[in-house]
């Protein structure tokens, strides 16, 4: 008779690594991709095309670092709230598998690495990175006193766009500021759909979110946020392309990218209109493809 051997338990090192990966949200990757695509799109626009390997690698990897550091801060700040939310009850700090000092240490190391990368560019980018980090620290606490904390998150995420412009041009022209403003509206869209997943739990524990503030206008507001974001970015980029005197085919690629993004917005409406947890969560998990389509359109247009 053949005996079945017991499965080998994971090593302590592998268990610790799994906790770190859970802490910084490697899976699912939607969080850092939502920061990455608009940042890279801004980098392409600011550079007038391919930015070179130095800037590309920094702005491809930097958003991951900063988002991961933000997750560490967020989980420390929300550790008591997370115990009462179905989606977050198994997070490492909430379960006690990781202590607060350790999580803060991870966040500090990631932040320092990100800041060190900014030092390889120019002083303008370093200056721009400091308020970005401060706002990322403030964001988790804004849920206690601000009815639309998603706007605070949008400001933190939008700084990637400003840093891309300072890295490529050493300044912040009007188009950078406009793209930054419209990116905040984009964040209001996808993070409101995310907040809809936790709305019942958030009402019980007394924190504020845009999903609670908007009430029955939530679905209309999300789609409106997406439309404003796409219309605003398209107008700014088309104006930029006109100044660069790019050929008509460039506008064609750009419009195709935005059309793909608009089609996804229509699909998102079908996911969130019923206000179900699975539907809203699926919408959020796929929301980064909207800005990905915009980024691809910009890359093809400027190739």
CSV table of N, CA and C in Angstrom, one decimal, residues 17 20-40 56-72 106-107 109-115 117 133 136 157 160 163:
chain,number,residue,atom,x,y,z
A,17,UNK,N,8.0,36.5,3.3
A,17,UNK,CA,8.0,37.2,1.9
A,17,UNK,C,6.5,37.3,1.5
A,20,UNK,N,5.0,40.3,3.2
A,20,UNK,CA,5.4,41.5,2.6
A,20,UNK,C,4.7,41.8,1.3
A,21,UNK,N,4.6,40.8,0.5
A,21,UNK,CA,3.9,40.9,-0.8
A,21,UNK,C,2.4,41.3,-0.6
A,22,UNK,N,1.8,40.7,0.4
A,22,UNK,CA,0.4,41.0,0.7
A,22,UNK,C,0.3,42.4,1.2
A,23,UNK,N,1.3,42.9,2.0
A,23,UNK,CA,1.3,44.2,2.6
A,23,UNK,C,1.3,45.3,1.5
A,24,UNK,N,2.2,45.1,0.5
A,24,UNK,CA,2.4,46.1,-0.5
A,24,UNK,C,1.5,45.9,-1.8
A,25,UNK,N,0.5,44.9,-1.7
A,25,UNK,CA,-0.5,44.7,-2.7
A,25,UNK,C,0.1,44.3,-4.1
A,26,UNK,N,1.1,43.4,-4.1
A,26,UNK,CA,1.6,43.0,-5.4
A,26,UNK,C,0.5,42.3,-6.2
A,27,UNK,N,-0.4,41.6,-5.6
A,27,UNK,CA,-1.6,41.0,-6.2
A,27,UNK,C,-2.8,41.4,-5.5
A,28,UNK,N,-3.8,41.9,-6.2
A,28,UNK,CA,-3.8,42.2,-7.6
A,28,UNK,C,-3.0,43.5,-7.9
A,29,UNK,N,-2.5,43.6,-9.1
A,29,UNK,CA,-1.6,44.8,-9.4
A,29,UNK,C,-2.3,46.1,-9.7
A,30,UNK,N,-3.7,46.1,-9.6
A,30,UNK,CA,-4.4,47.3,-10.1
A,30,UNK,C,-4.0,48.6,-9.4
A,31,UNK,N,-3.6,48.5,-8.1
A,31,UNK,CA,-3.3,49.8,-7.4
A,31,UNK,C,-2.1,50.5,-8.0
A,32,UNK,N,-1.0,49.8,-8.2
A,32,UNK,CA,0.2,50.5,-8.7
A,32,UNK,C,0.1,50.8,-10.2
A,33,UNK,N,-0.8,50.0,-10.9
A,33,UNK,CA,-0.9,50.2,-12.4
A,33,UNK,C,-1.8,51.5,-12.6
A,34,UNK,N,-2.7,51.7,-11.7
A,34,UNK,CA,-3.5,53.0,-11.8
A,34,UNK,C,-2.6,54.2,-11.6
A,35,UNK,N,-1.6,54.1,-10.9
A,35,UNK,CA,-0.6,55.1,-10.8
A,35,UNK,C,0.4,55.2,-11.9
A,36,UNK,N,0.7,54.0,-12.5
A,36,UNK,CA,1.7,53.9,-13.5
A,36,UNK,C,1.3,54.4,-14.8
A,37,UNK,N,0.1,54.0,-15.3
A,37,UNK,CA,-0.2,54.4,-16.7
A,37,UNK,C,-0.3,55.9,-16.9
A,38,UNK,N,-1.1,56.7,-16.1
A,38,UNK,CA,-1.1,58.1,-16.3
A,38,UNK,C,0.3,58.8,-16.2
A,39,UNK,N,1.1,58.2,-15.3
A,39,UNK,CA,2.5,58.8,-15.1
A,39,UNK,C,3.3,58.6,-16.4
A,40,UNK,N,3.3,57.4,-16.9
A,40,UNK,CA,4.0,57.1,-18.1
A,40,UNK,C,3.5,57.9,-19.3
A,56,UNK,N,12.5,56.2,-18.3
A,56,UNK,CA,11.5,55.2,-18.5
A,56,UNK,C,11.5,54.2,-17.3
A,57,UNK,N,12.7,53.7,-17.0
A,57,UNK,CA,12.8,52.7,-15.9
A,57,UNK,C,12.4,53.3,-14.5
A,58,UNK,N,12.8,54.6,-14.3
A,58,UNK,CA,12.4,55.2,-13.1
A,58,UNK,C,10.9,55.4,-12.9
A,59,UNK,N,10.3,55.8,-14.0
A,59,UNK,CA,8.8,56.1,-13.9
A,59,UNK,C,8.0,54.8,-14.2
A,60,UNK,N,8.6,53.8,-14.6
A,60,UNK,CA,7.9,52.5,-14.7
A,60,UNK,C,8.0,51.8,-13.3
A,61,UNK,N,9.1,51.9,-12.6
A,61,UNK,CA,9.3,51.2,-11.3
A,61,UNK,C,8.9,52.1,-10.1
A,62,UNK,N,9.2,53.4,-10.3
A,62,UNK,CA,8.9,54.4,-9.2
A,62,UNK,C,7.5,54.3,-8.6
A,63,UNK,N,6.4,54.3,-9.5
A,63,UNK,CA,5.1,54.3,-9.0
A,63,UNK,C,4.8,53.0,-8.2
A,64,UNK,N,5.4,51.9,-8.6
A,64,UNK,CA,5.2,50.7,-7.8
A,64,UNK,C,5.8,50.9,-6.3
A,65,UNK,N,7.0,51.5,-6.3
A,65,UNK,CA,7.6,51.7,-4.9
A,65,UNK,C,6.7,52.7,-4.1
A,66,UNK,N,6.3,53.8,-4.7
A,66,UNK,CA,5.5,54.7,-3.9
A,66,UNK,C,4.1,54.2,-3.5
A,67,UNK,N,3.5,53.5,-4.4
A,67,UNK,CA,2.2,52.9,-4.1
A,67,UNK,C,2.4,51.9,-3.0
A,68,UNK,N,3.4,51.1,-3.0
A,68,UNK,CA,3.7,50.1,-2.0
A,68,UNK,C,3.9,50.7,-0.6
A,69,UNK,N,4.7,51.8,-0.7
A,69,UNK,CA,4.9,52.6,0.6
A,69,UNK,C,3.6,53.1,1.1
A,70,UNK,N,2.8,53.6,0.2
A,70,UNK,CA,1.5,54.1,0.6
A,70,UNK,C,0.6,53.1,1.3
A,71,UNK,N,0.7,51.9,0.7
A,71,UNK,CA,-0.1,50.7,1.3
A,71,UNK,C,0.3,50.4,2.7
A,72,UNK,N,1.6,50.5,3.0
A,72,UNK,CA,2.2,50.3,4.4
A,72,UNK,C,1.6,51.3,5.3
A,106,UNK,N,9.1,48.9,6.5
A,106,UNK,CA,9.1,48.5,5.1
A,106,UNK,C,8.7,49.8,4.2
A,107,UNK,N,7.7,50.5,4.7
A,107,UNK,CA,7.2,51.7,4.0
A,107,UNK,C,8.4,52.8,3.9
A,109,UNK,N,11.7,52.2,4.0
A,109,UNK,CA,12.7,51.8,3.0
A,109,UNK,C,12.3,52.0,1.6
A,110,UNK,N,11.0,51.7,1.3
A,110,UNK,CA,10.5,51.9,-0.1
A,110,UNK,C,10.5,53.3,-0.4
A,111,UNK,N,10.1,54.2,0.5
A,111,UNK,CA,10.1,55.6,0.3
A,111,UNK,C,11.5,56.2,0.0
A,112,UNK,N,12.4,55.7,0.8
A,112,UNK,CA,13.8,56.2,0.6
A,112,UNK,C,14.4,55.7,-0.7
A,113,UNK,N,14.0,54.5,-1.1
A,113,UNK,CA,14.5,54.1,-2.5
A,113,UNK,C,13.9,54.9,-3.6
A,114,UNK,N,12.6,55.2,-3.4
A,114,UNK,CA,12.0,56.1,-4.4
A,114,UNK,C,12.5,57.5,-4.4
A,115,UNK,N,12.8,58.0,-3.3
A,115,UNK,CA,13.4,59.4,-3.2
A,115,UNK,C,14.8,59.3,-3.8
A,117,UNK,N,15.8,57.5,-6.2
A,117,UNK,CA,15.7,57.5,-7.7
A,117,UNK,C,15.4,58.9,-8.2
A,133,UNK,N,4.7,62.5,-1.2
A,133,UNK,CA,4.8,61.6,0.0
A,133,UNK,C,4.0,62.1,1.2
A,136,UNK,N,0.4,61.4,0.5
A,136,UNK,CA,0.1,59.9,0.7
A,136,UNK,C,0.0,59.5,2.1
A,157,UNK,N,-1.7,60.6,-6.2
A,157,UNK,CA,-1.4,59.8,-7.4
A,157,UNK,C,-1.1,60.8,-8.6
A,160,UNK,N,2.6,62.0,-9.7
A,160,UNK,CA,3.4,61.3,-10.7
A,160,UNK,C,3.5,62.0,-12.0
A,163,UNK,N,5.7,65.0,-11.6
A,163,UNK,CA,7.2,64.6,-11.5
A,163,UNK,C,7.7,64.2,-12.9
